[in-house]
CSV table of C-alpha atoms and ligand atoms in Angstrom, one decimal:
chain,number,residue,atom,x,y,z
B,1,MET,CA,26.4,-16.2,0.5
B,2,GLY,CA,28.0,-19.5,1.6
B,3,LYS,CA,26.8,-21.6,4.6
B,4,ILE,CA,29.7,-20.6,6.9
B,5,SER,CA,29.5,-16.9,6.0
B,6,ALA,CA,25.8,-17.0,6.8
B,7,GLN,CA,26.5,-18.7,10.1
B,8,LEU,CA,29.1,-16.2,11.0
B,9,LEU,CA,26.9,-13.3,10.1
B,10,LYS,CA,24.1,-14.7,12.3
B,11,LYS,CA,26.6,-14.7,15.2
B,12,ALA,CA,28.2,-11.4,14.3
B,13,VAL,CA,25.0,-9.3,14.2
B,14,LYS,CA,24.4,-10.2,17.9
B,15,LEU,CA,27.8,-8.9,18.8
B,16,ILE,CA,28.7,-6.1,16.3
B,17,PRO,CA,26.2,-3.6,14.9
B,18,GLY,CA,25.1,-5.0,11.5
B,19,GLY,CA,27.7,-7.7,12.0
B,20,VAL,CA,30.4,-5.5,10.4
B,21,ASN,CA,33.0,-3.0,11.6
B,22,SER,CA,32.5,-0.6,8.7
B,23,PRO,CA,29.0,-0.2,7.1
B,24,VAL,CA,29.6,-0.4,3.4
B,25,ARG,CA,30.8,-4.0,4.0
B,26,ALA,CA,27.3,-5.1,4.9
B,27,PHE,CA,26.1,-5.4,1.4
B,28,LYS,CA,23.0,-3.4,2.2
B,29,ALA,CA,22.8,-1.7,-1.2
B,30,VAL,CA,23.0,-5.0,-3.1
B,31,GLY,CA,21.3,-7.5,-1.0
B,32,GLY,CA,22.5,-10.9,0.2
B,33,GLY,CA,25.1,-10.8,3.1
B,34,PRO,CA,28.8,-10.0,3.4
B,35,LEU,CA,31.4,-12.6,2.6
B,36,PHE,CA,33.4,-13.5,5.7
B,37,ILE,CA,36.9,-13.6,4.5
B,38,LYS,CA,39.5,-16.2,5.6
B,39,ARG,CA,42.6,-15.5,3.5
B,40,ALA,CA,43.8,-13.7,0.4
B,41,ARG,CA,46.9,-13.9,-1.8
B,42,GLY,CA,47.8,-12.0,-4.9
B,43,SER,CA,44.6,-11.0,-6.8
B,44,LYS,CA,42.5,-13.7,-5.1
B,45,ILE,CA,40.4,-13.6,-1.9
B,46,TYR,CA,38.8,-16.6,-0.2
B,47,ASP,CA,35.8,-16.7,1.9
B,48,ALA,CA,35.0,-18.8,4.9
B,49,ASP,CA,33.3,-21.4,2.6
B,50,ASN,CA,36.6,-21.7,0.7
B,51,ARG,CA,35.2,-20.0,-2.3
B,52,GLU,CA,37.8,-18.1,-4.5
B,53,TYR,CA,37.1,-14.7,-6.0
B,54,ILE,CA,39.1,-12.3,-8.1
B,55,ASP,CA,39.3,-9.3,-5.8
B,56,TYR,CA,38.7,-5.8,-7.0
B,57,ILE,CA,38.2,-4.3,-3.5
B,58,GLY,CA,41.7,-4.8,-2.5
B,59,SER,CA,40.8,-3.7,1.1
B,60,TRP,CA,39.3,-0.5,-0.5
B,61,GLY,CA,42.5,0.5,-2.0
B,62,PRO,CA,45.7,-0.3,0.0
B,63,MET,CA,46.5,-3.7,-1.7
B,64,ILE,CA,48.1,-2.2,-4.8
B,65,LEU,CA,50.6,-5.0,-4.9
B,66,GLY,CA,48.1,-7.7,-4.3
B,67,HIS,CA,47.5,-9.5,-1.1
B,68,ALA,CA,50.3,-10.9,1.0
B,69,HIS,CA,53.1,-9.8,-1.2
B,70,PRO,CA,56.1,-12.0,-0.3
B,71,ARG,CA,58.5,-9.0,0.2
B,72,VAL,CA,56.1,-7.1,2.4
B,73,SER,CA,55.1,-10.3,4.3
B,74,SER,CA,58.7,-11.2,4.9
B,75,ALA,CA,59.7,-7.6,6.1
B,76,LEU,CA,56.6,-7.8,8.5
B,77,LYS,CA,57.6,-11.1,10.0
B,78,LYS,CA,61.0,-9.8,10.9
B,79,ALA,CA,59.5,-6.5,12.2
B,80,ILE,CA,57.1,-8.4,14.5
B,81,ASP,CA,60.0,-10.1,16.3
B,82,ARG,CA,61.5,-6.8,17.2
B,83,GLY,CA,58.3,-5.8,19.1
B,84,THR,CA,55.0,-4.4,17.8
B,85,SER,CA,54.6,-1.0,19.4
B,86,TYR,CA,56.9,1.3,21.4
B,87,GLY,CA,55.0,4.5,21.7
B,88,ALA,CA,58.4,6.2,20.8
B,89,PRO,CA,60.0,7.5,17.7
B,90,THR,CA,61.8,5.1,15.5
B,91,GLU,CA,64.1,5.3,12.4
B,92,LEU,CA,61.3,3.6,10.3
B,93,GLU,CA,59.1,6.8,10.7
B,94,VAL,CA,62.0,8.9,9.5
B,95,ILE,CA,62.5,6.6,6.5
B,96,LEU,CA,58.8,6.6,5.5
B,97,ALA,CA,58.5,10.4,6.1
B,98,ASP,CA,61.5,11.0,3.8
B,99,MET,CA,59.9,8.7,1.1
B,100,THR,CA,56.6,10.5,1.5
B,101,LEU,CA,58.0,13.9,1.1
B,102,LYS,CA,60.0,12.8,-2.0
B,103,ALA,CA,56.8,11.5,-3.6
B,104,PHE,CA,54.9,14.6,-2.7
B,105,PRO,CA,57.1,17.7,-3.2
B,106,SER,CA,54.1,20.0,-2.1
B,107,MET,CA,54.8,18.7,1.5
B,108,ASP,CA,57.7,20.1,3.5
B,109,MET,CA,56.7,18.0,6.6
B,110,VAL,CA,54.4,15.1,7.4
B,111,ARG,CA,52.9,13.5,10.5
B,112,PHE,CA,51.7,9.9,10.5
B,113,VAL,CA,48.4,8.9,12.1
B,114,SER,CA,46.5,5.6,12.0
B,115,SER,CA,43.7,6.2,9.5
B,116,GLY,CA,42.5,8.5,6.8
B,117,THR,CA,39.8,9.8,9.0
B,118,GLU,CA,42.4,11.0,11.5
B,119,ALA,CA,44.4,12.5,8.7
B,120,THR,CA,41.6,14.7,7.4
B,121,MET,CA,40.3,15.5,10.8
B,122,SER,CA,43.7,16.8,11.9
B,123,ALA,CA,44.3,18.6,8.7
B,124,ILE,CA,41.1,20.5,9.1
B,125,ARG,CA,41.9,21.5,12.8
B,126,LEU,CA,45.3,22.7,11.6
B,127,ALA,CA,43.7,24.7,8.7
B,128,ARG,CA,41.3,26.4,11.1
B,129,ALA,CA,43.9,27.2,13.6
B,130,TYR,CA,46.3,28.6,10.8
B,131,THR,CA,43.7,30.7,9.3
B,132,GLY,CA,41.8,31.7,12.4
B,133,ARG,CA,38.5,30.7,10.6
B,134,ASP,CA,35.8,28.2,11.5
B,135,ASN,CA,34.0,27.3,8.3
B,136,ILE,CA,35.2,24.6,5.8
B,137,LEU,CA,34.1,23.8,2.3
B,138,LYS,CA,33.8,20.3,0.9
B,139,PHE,CA,31.9,18.8,-2.1
B,140,GLU,CA,28.7,16.8,-2.2
B,141,GLY,CA,29.4,13.1,-2.5
B,142,CYS,CA,33.1,13.5,-1.5
B,143,TYR,CA,34.0,11.5,1.5
B,144,HIS,CA,36.8,12.3,3.9
B,145,GLY,CA,36.3,9.9,6.7
B,146,HIS,CA,33.8,9.9,9.4
B,147,ALA,CA,34.8,12.9,11.6
B,148,ASP,CA,31.7,15.0,12.6
B,149,ASP,CA,32.2,18.0,10.5
B,150,LEU,CA,32.9,15.9,7.4
B,151,LEU,CA,29.8,13.9,7.6
B,152,VAL,CA,27.6,16.4,5.8
B,153,LYS,CA,26.5,15.4,2.4
B,154,ALA,CA,29.1,12.7,2.5
B,155,GLY,CA,29.7,9.9,-0.1
B,156,SER,CA,30.9,6.3,0.3
B,157,GLY,CA,29.0,4.2,2.9
B,158,ALA,CA,27.0,7.2,4.1
B,159,ALA,CA,25.7,7.8,0.5
B,160,THR,CA,25.1,4.0,0.1
B,161,LEU,CA,23.1,3.8,3.3
B,162,GLY,CA,21.2,7.0,2.6
B,163,VAL,CA,22.7,8.8,5.6
B,164,PRO,CA,24.8,11.5,4.0
B,165,ASP,CA,24.0,13.8,6.9
B,166,SER,CA,24.4,11.6,9.9
B,167,PRO,CA,22.4,11.9,13.1
B,168,GLY,CA,24.7,12.7,16.0
B,169,VAL,CA,26.5,15.5,14.2
B,170,PRO,CA,25.4,18.6,16.1
B,171,ALA,CA,23.6,21.2,13.9
B,172,ASP,CA,25.9,23.8,15.5
B,173,LEU,CA,28.9,22.0,14.0
B,174,ALA,CA,27.3,21.0,10.7
B,175,LYS,CA,26.6,24.6,9.9
B,176,HIS,CA,30.4,25.3,9.6
B,177,THR,CA,30.5,22.8,6.7
B,178,TYR,CA,29.6,24.2,3.3
B,179,ASN,CA,29.0,21.9,0.4
B,180,ALA,CA,29.7,22.9,-3.2
B,181,ILE,CA,29.0,20.9,-6.3
B,182,TYR,CA,32.0,19.0,-7.6
B,183,ASN,CA,33.3,20.2,-11.0
B,184,ASP,CA,31.3,23.4,-10.6
B,185,LEU,CA,33.5,26.4,-9.8
B,186,ALA,CA,30.7,28.8,-9.8
B,187,SER,CA,29.2,27.0,-6.8
B,188,VAL,CA,32.5,27.4,-5.0
B,189,ARG,CA,32.8,31.1,-5.8
B,190,GLU,CA,29.2,31.7,-4.7
B,191,LEU,CA,30.1,30.3,-1.2
B,192,PHE,CA,33.2,32.4,-0.9
B,193,GLU,CA,31.4,35.5,-2.0
B,194,LYS,CA,28.9,35.0,0.8
B,195,ASP,CA,31.6,34.4,3.4
B,196,PRO,CA,34.9,35.8,2.0
B,197,GLU,CA,36.7,35.9,5.4
B,198,GLY,CA,35.1,32.9,7.1
B,199,ILE,CA,36.2,29.8,5.1
B,200,ALA,CA,39.4,28.2,6.5
B,201,CYS,CA,39.9,25.6,3.7
B,202,VAL,CA,38.5,23.8,0.8
B,203,ILE,CA,39.0,20.0,1.1
B,204,VAL,CA,38.7,17.9,-2.0
B,205,GLU,CA,39.5,14.3,-3.1
B,206,GLY,CA,42.4,14.2,-5.5
B,207,ALA,CA,40.2,12.2,-7.9
B,208,PRO,CA,36.9,11.4,-6.1
B,209,GLY,CA,36.3,7.7,-5.5
B,210,ASN,CA,33.5,7.9,-3.0
B,211,MET,CA,30.7,8.8,-5.2
B,212,GLY,CA,32.2,6.1,-7.5
B,213,VAL,CA,35.2,7.4,-9.5
B,214,VAL,CA,34.7,10.9,-10.8
B,215,LEU,CA,37.4,12.9,-12.6
B,216,PRO,CA,38.0,16.6,-12.2
B,217,SER,CA,37.2,18.5,-15.4
B,218,ASP,CA,39.8,20.7,-17.1
B,219,GLY,CA,40.7,23.7,-14.9
B,220,PHE,CA,38.7,22.6,-11.9
B,221,ILE,CA,41.6,21.9,-9.6
B,222,ASP,CA,43.5,24.9,-10.8
B,223,GLY,CA,40.3,27.0,-10.2
B,224,LEU,CA,40.2,25.8,-6.6
B,225,ARG,CA,43.8,26.8,-6.1
B,226,ASP,CA,43.1,30.2,-7.5
B,227,ILE,CA,39.9,30.9,-5.5
B,228,THR,CA,41.5,29.6,-2.2
B,229,LYS,CA,44.5,31.9,-2.8
B,230,LYS,CA,42.3,34.8,-3.6
B,231,TYR,CA,40.3,34.5,-0.3
B,232,GLY,CA,43.2,33.4,1.9
B,233,ALA,CA,41.9,29.9,2.5
B,234,LEU,CA,44.0,26.6,2.5
B,235,LEU,CA,43.6,24.0,-0.2
B,236,ILE,CA,43.6,20.4,1.3
B,237,MET,CA,43.9,17.6,-1.1
B,238,ASP,CA,42.5,14.4,0.3
B,239,GLU,CA,44.7,11.8,-1.5
B,240,VAL,CA,43.9,8.9,0.9
B,241,MET,CA,42.6,7.1,-2.1
B,242,SER,CA,44.2,8.7,-5.1
B,243,GLY,CA,47.7,9.1,-3.5
B,244,PHE,CA,49.6,6.3,-5.0
B,245,ARG,CA,46.8,5.2,-7.3
B,246,LEU,CA,46.9,7.8,-10.1
B,247,CYS,CA,50.7,7.7,-10.1
B,248,TYR,CA,53.5,7.7,-7.6
B,249,GLY,CA,52.8,11.3,-6.3
B,250,GLY,CA,49.1,11.2,-6.7
B,251,ALA,CA,46.5,13.5,-8.3
B,252,GLN,CA,48.5,16.6,-7.5
B,253,LYS,CA,51.2,15.4,-9.7
B,254,VAL,CA,48.9,14.5,-12.5
B,255,TYR,CA,47.0,17.8,-12.3
B,256,THR,CA,50.1,19.8,-11.4
B,257,VAL,CA,48.7,21.6,-8.3
B,258,ASP,CA,50.5,22.7,-5.2
B,259,PRO,CA,48.1,22.2,-2.3
B,260,ASP,CA,48.8,23.6,1.2
B,261,LEU,CA,48.0,20.4,2.9
B,262,THR,CA,47.7,16.8,1.7
B,263,CYS,CA,46.1,13.8,3.4
B,264,LEU,CA,47.2,10.2,2.7
B,265,GLY,CA,46.2,6.8,3.8
B,266,LYS,CA,45.5,3.3,2.3
B,267,VAL,CA,48.5,2.5,0.0
B,268,ILE,CA,51.0,4.4,2.2
B,269,GLY,CA,50.3,1.7,4.9
B,270,GLY,CA,50.7,-1.3,2.6
B,271,GLY,CA,47.5,-2.8,4.2
B,272,LEU,CA,48.2,-1.8,7.8
B,273,PRO,CA,46.5,1.0,9.6
B,274,VAL,CA,48.4,4.2,8.5
B,275,GLY,CA,47.2,7.7,7.5
B,276,ALA,CA,49.3,10.9,7.1
B,277,PHE,CA,48.9,14.5,6.7
B,278,GLY,CA,51.4,17.0,5.6
B,279,GLY,CA,52.1,20.3,3.9
B,280,LYS,CA,53.9,23.6,4.1
B,281,ARG,CA,56.3,24.0,6.9
B,282,ALA,CA,54.8,27.2,8.3
B,283,ILE,CA,51.4,25.4,8.6
B,284,MET,CA,52.9,22.1,9.9
B,285,GLU,CA,54.9,23.9,12.6
B,286,ARG,CA,51.8,24.9,14.2
B,287,LEU,CA,51.3,21.3,15.4
B,288,ALA,CA,52.3,20.3,18.9
B,289,PRO,CA,54.9,20.0,20.3
B,290,VAL,CA,56.3,22.8,18.1
B,291,GLY,CA,53.1,24.8,18.0
B,292,PRO,CA,49.9,24.9,19.9
B,293,VAL,CA,47.6,22.8,17.7
B,294,TYR,CA,47.1,19.5,19.5
B,295,GLN,CA,47.1,16.1,17.8
B,296,ALA,CA,48.3,12.8,19.1
B,297,GLY,CA,48.1,9.0,18.9
B,298,THR,CA,49.5,6.0,20.8
B,299,LEU,CA,49.8,3.9,17.6
B,300,SER,CA,50.8,6.7,15.3
B,301,GLY,CA,54.0,5.8,13.4
B,302,ASN,CA,53.6,2.1,14.6
B,303,PRO,CA,56.7,0.2,13.6
B,304,ILE,CA,54.8,-2.6,11.9
B,305,ALA,CA,52.6,-0.3,9.9
B,306,MET,CA,55.7,1.8,8.9
B,307,THR,CA,57.4,-1.4,7.7
B,308,ALA,CA,54.6,-2.3,5.4
B,309,GLY,CA,54.4,1.2,4.0
B,310,ILE,CA,58.1,1.3,3.3
B,311,GLU,CA,58.2,-2.0,1.6
B,312,THR,CA,55.1,-1.1,-0.5
B,313,LEU,CA,56.5,2.2,-1.6
B,314,LYS,CA,59.9,0.7,-2.5
B,315,LEU,CA,58.1,-1.9,-4.8
B,316,LEU,CA,55.9,0.8,-6.4
B,317,GLN,CA,59.0,2.7,-7.4
B,318,LYS,CA,60.2,-0.2,-9.6
B,319,LYS,CA,60.3,0.7,-13.4
B,320,GLY,CA,57.2,-0.4,-15.2
B,321,THR,CA,54.9,-0.8,-12.2
B,322,TYR,CA,52.4,1.9,-13.2
B,323,ASP,CA,52.5,0.9,-16.9
B,324,LYS,CA,51.4,-2.6,-15.9
B,325,LEU,CA,48.8,-1.4,-13.5
B,326,PHE,CA,47.3,1.0,-16.1
B,327,LYS,CA,47.3,-1.6,-18.9
B,328,THR,CA,45.5,-4.1,-16.7
B,329,THR,CA,43.0,-1.4,-15.7
B,330,GLU,CA,42.5,-0.4,-19.3
B,331,ALA,CA,42.0,-4.0,-20.5
B,332,VAL,CA,39.3,-4.6,-17.8
B,333,CYS,CA,37.5,-1.4,-18.5
B,334,ASN,CA,37.6,-1.6,-22.3
B,335,GLY,CA,36.4,-5.2,-22.1
B,336,ILE,CA,33.4,-4.2,-20.0
B,337,GLU,CA,32.6,-1.3,-22.3
B,338,GLU,CA,32.6,-3.5,-25.3
B,339,ILE,CA,30.5,-6.3,-23.6
B,340,ALA,CA,28.0,-3.6,-22.4
B,341,LYS,CA,27.6,-2.1,-25.8
B,342,LYS,CA,27.0,-5.6,-27.4
B,343,ALA,CA,24.4,-6.4,-24.6
B,344,GLY,CA,22.7,-3.0,-25.2
B,345,VAL,CA,23.3,-2.0,-21.5
B,346,PRO,CA,24.2,1.7,-21.2
B,347,VAL,CA,27.2,2.3,-19.0
B,348,LYS,CA,29.8,5.0,-18.3
B,349,ILE,CA,33.0,3.9,-17.0
B,350,ASN,CA,35.2,6.4,-15.1
B,351,VAL,CA,38.8,5.5,-14.7
B,352,ALA,CA,41.4,7.3,-12.5
B,353,GLY,CA,44.7,5.4,-12.6
B,354,SER,CA,44.1,2.0,-11.2
B,355,MET,CA,40.7,2.9,-9.9
B,356,PHE,CA,37.4,2.6,-11.8
B,357,THR,CA,33.7,2.6,-11.5
B,358,VAL,CA,31.1,1.2,-13.9
B,359,PHE,CA,28.1,3.6,-13.7
B,360,PHE,CA,24.8,2.3,-15.0
B,361,THR,CA,23.6,5.3,-16.9
B,362,ASP,CA,23.8,6.7,-20.4
B,363,ARG,CA,25.0,10.1,-19.2
B,364,PRO,CA,28.5,11.2,-18.2
B,365,VAL,CA,29.1,11.3,-14.4
B,366,HIS,CA,30.7,14.5,-13.3
B,367,ASN,CA,29.3,15.0,-9.8
B,368,TYR,CA,27.2,13.4,-7.0
B,369,GLN,CA,23.8,14.2,-8.6
B,370,ASP,CA,24.9,12.3,-11.8
B,371,ALA,CA,26.0,9.4,-9.7
B,372,LYS,CA,22.7,9.3,-7.8
B,373,GLY,CA,20.9,9.3,-11.1
B,374,CYS,CA,22.3,6.0,-12.0
B,375,ASP,CA,20.3,2.7,-12.2
B,376,LEU,CA,21.1,1.4,-8.8
B,377,ALA,CA,18.9,-1.6,-9.1
B,378,ARG,CA,20.7,-2.7,-12.2
B,379,PHE,CA,24.0,-2.1,-10.4
B,380,ALA,CA,22.9,-4.4,-7.6
B,381,ARG,CA,21.9,-7.2,-10.1
B,382,TYR,CA,25.3,-6.8,-11.8
B,383,PHE,CA,27.2,-7.0,-8.4
B,384,THR,CA,25.3,-10.1,-7.4
B,385,ARG,CA,25.9,-11.9,-10.7
B,386,MET,CA,29.6,-11.0,-10.7
B,387,LEU,CA,30.0,-12.4,-7.2
B,388,LYS,CA,28.2,-15.7,-8.3
B,389,ASN,CA,30.7,-15.8,-11.2
B,390,GLY,CA,33.7,-15.4,-8.8
B,391,VAL,CA,34.4,-11.7,-9.0
B,392,TYR,CA,34.4,-9.6,-5.9
B,393,LEU,CA,33.5,-6.0,-6.6
B,394,PRO,CA,32.7,-3.1,-4.1
B,395,PRO,CA,29.1,-3.6,-3.1
B,396,SER,CA,27.9,-0.1,-4.0
B,397,GLN,CA,27.6,2.1,-7.1
B,398,PHE,CA,29.2,4.9,-4.9
B,399,GLU,CA,32.6,3.2,-4.5
B,400,ALA,CA,35.7,2.6,-6.6
B,401,ALA,CA,37.0,-0.8,-7.8
B,402,PHE,CA,40.8,-1.3,-7.5
B,403,VAL,CA,43.2,-3.1,-9.7
B,404,SER,CA,46.5,-4.5,-8.3
B,405,MET,CA,49.9,-5.5,-9.7
B,406,ALA,CA,48.9,-9.1,-8.9
B,407,HIS,CA,46.0,-9.1,-11.4
B,408,THR,CA,47.1,-11.2,-14.4
B,409,GLY,CA,45.9,-11.5,-18.0
B,410,ALA,CA,44.1,-14.7,-17.0
B,411,ASP,CA,42.3,-12.7,-14.2
B,412,VAL,CA,41.2,-10.1,-16.8
B,413,GLU,CA,39.9,-12.9,-19.2
B,414,LYS,CA,38.0,-14.6,-16.3
B,415,THR,CA,36.6,-11.2,-15.2
B,416,LEU,CA,35.3,-10.4,-18.7
B,417,GLU,CA,33.8,-13.9,-18.9
B,418,ALA,CA,31.9,-13.1,-15.8
B,419,VAL,CA,30.9,-9.7,-17.1
B,420,LYS,CA,29.5,-11.4,-20.3
B,421,LYS,CA,27.4,-13.8,-18.2
B,422,SER,CA,26.3,-11.0,-15.9
B,423,PHE,CA,25.2,-8.6,-18.6
B,424,ARG,CA,22.9,-11.2,-20.3
B,425,GLY,CA,19.4,-9.9,-19.7
B,426,LEU,CA,20.6,-7.4,-17.2
F,1,LIG,N1,35.5,4.0,3.5
F,1,LIG,C1,35.7,2.9,2.7
F,1,LIG,C2,35.3,3.0,1.4
F,1,LIG,N2,35.5,4.2,0.7
F,1,LIG,C3,35.1,1.6,3.3
F,1,LIG,C4,36.0,1.1,4.3
F,1,LIG,C5,35.6,-0.3,4.7
F,1,LIG,O1,34.4,-0.8,4.8
F,1,LIG,O2,36.6,-1.1,5.0
């Protein structure tokens, strides 16, 4: 940690709990302190001490084009001059809604909110209202934001800090959240058999990224669709991370599943605060003002955020975009695998589109228990050495790294040089 970042942290901890506005940023699982960031451009991020890093956090997913993309920045500058918030509908919302529905044919209607948390929280309220049932089913190690009833056996920062069941969530509420084992349909069936008419919905990450990246095994998502249909529950796909990362159209396009509701965030806002939830018309029309299910937000559909989303999605639709993204991701992951093999360090690398996680284990990682069994101390050493060698990775084994369109062949080479140095005697 540089001198200026250290000074800023000292001030920040007196003013902001832990000095950070989102816990996983605090580097608690890897030691040292967070870098305070001053600027970013393309694939690079610069800390307050003017050190340059190749960035694989990408703001935890949104920066799929790289930082400060000239077309996005120029559209934003123009948008700011037209006013930054109206609290009234705009044409921009209609444009982004149309683009979203075209990208996700499972959705007939969409509503914009300001974060992924709001999207999942609202989708769950809607599912409960639509089915008239109170209980929900999620998976251990999946993370769907920090709404009360989703902070039960949660992944991401909650898993990183060892608070997967957060204090402050009333037991009366937590009892409505069932947890099944990811990639284990039997565990899902068992819960439905115990409560066949009580479960409103199954919520699942498109391709989990919050216990590190984990891929659905063959038939898992189809199985969830079948079980939810059989018991009259809704299937909610949380594609906040996977939405535009696995392809333009998300995990549901890759795994050809037709969920009832979908949650989006991150990329859809192009680096500004946007979330969205949408789905079948009959369900969405239960939302106020058409129906009685209340949901609202002063900054929902904010014109600046909509502008960033529209420009980002336009650029993502250009031919060759995803080929390039996936090739870069493959080059990084294959390179790491080869280096690890030579160094005799067992790793398993899970890749979902342009997201990946290097797990320090010799066993496949299919669920949260597998992820928890990894060598977390070795991960922490790897992280620290990579940072020293100019590569900024997510500071937790239970997170995904993100590749952007701005990462170049030279970035990949530099990254792999850093990996070689980091794996020596790891
Ligand atoms: N929930 C994010 C990771 N999955 C972290 C957000 C942040 O710290 O900015």
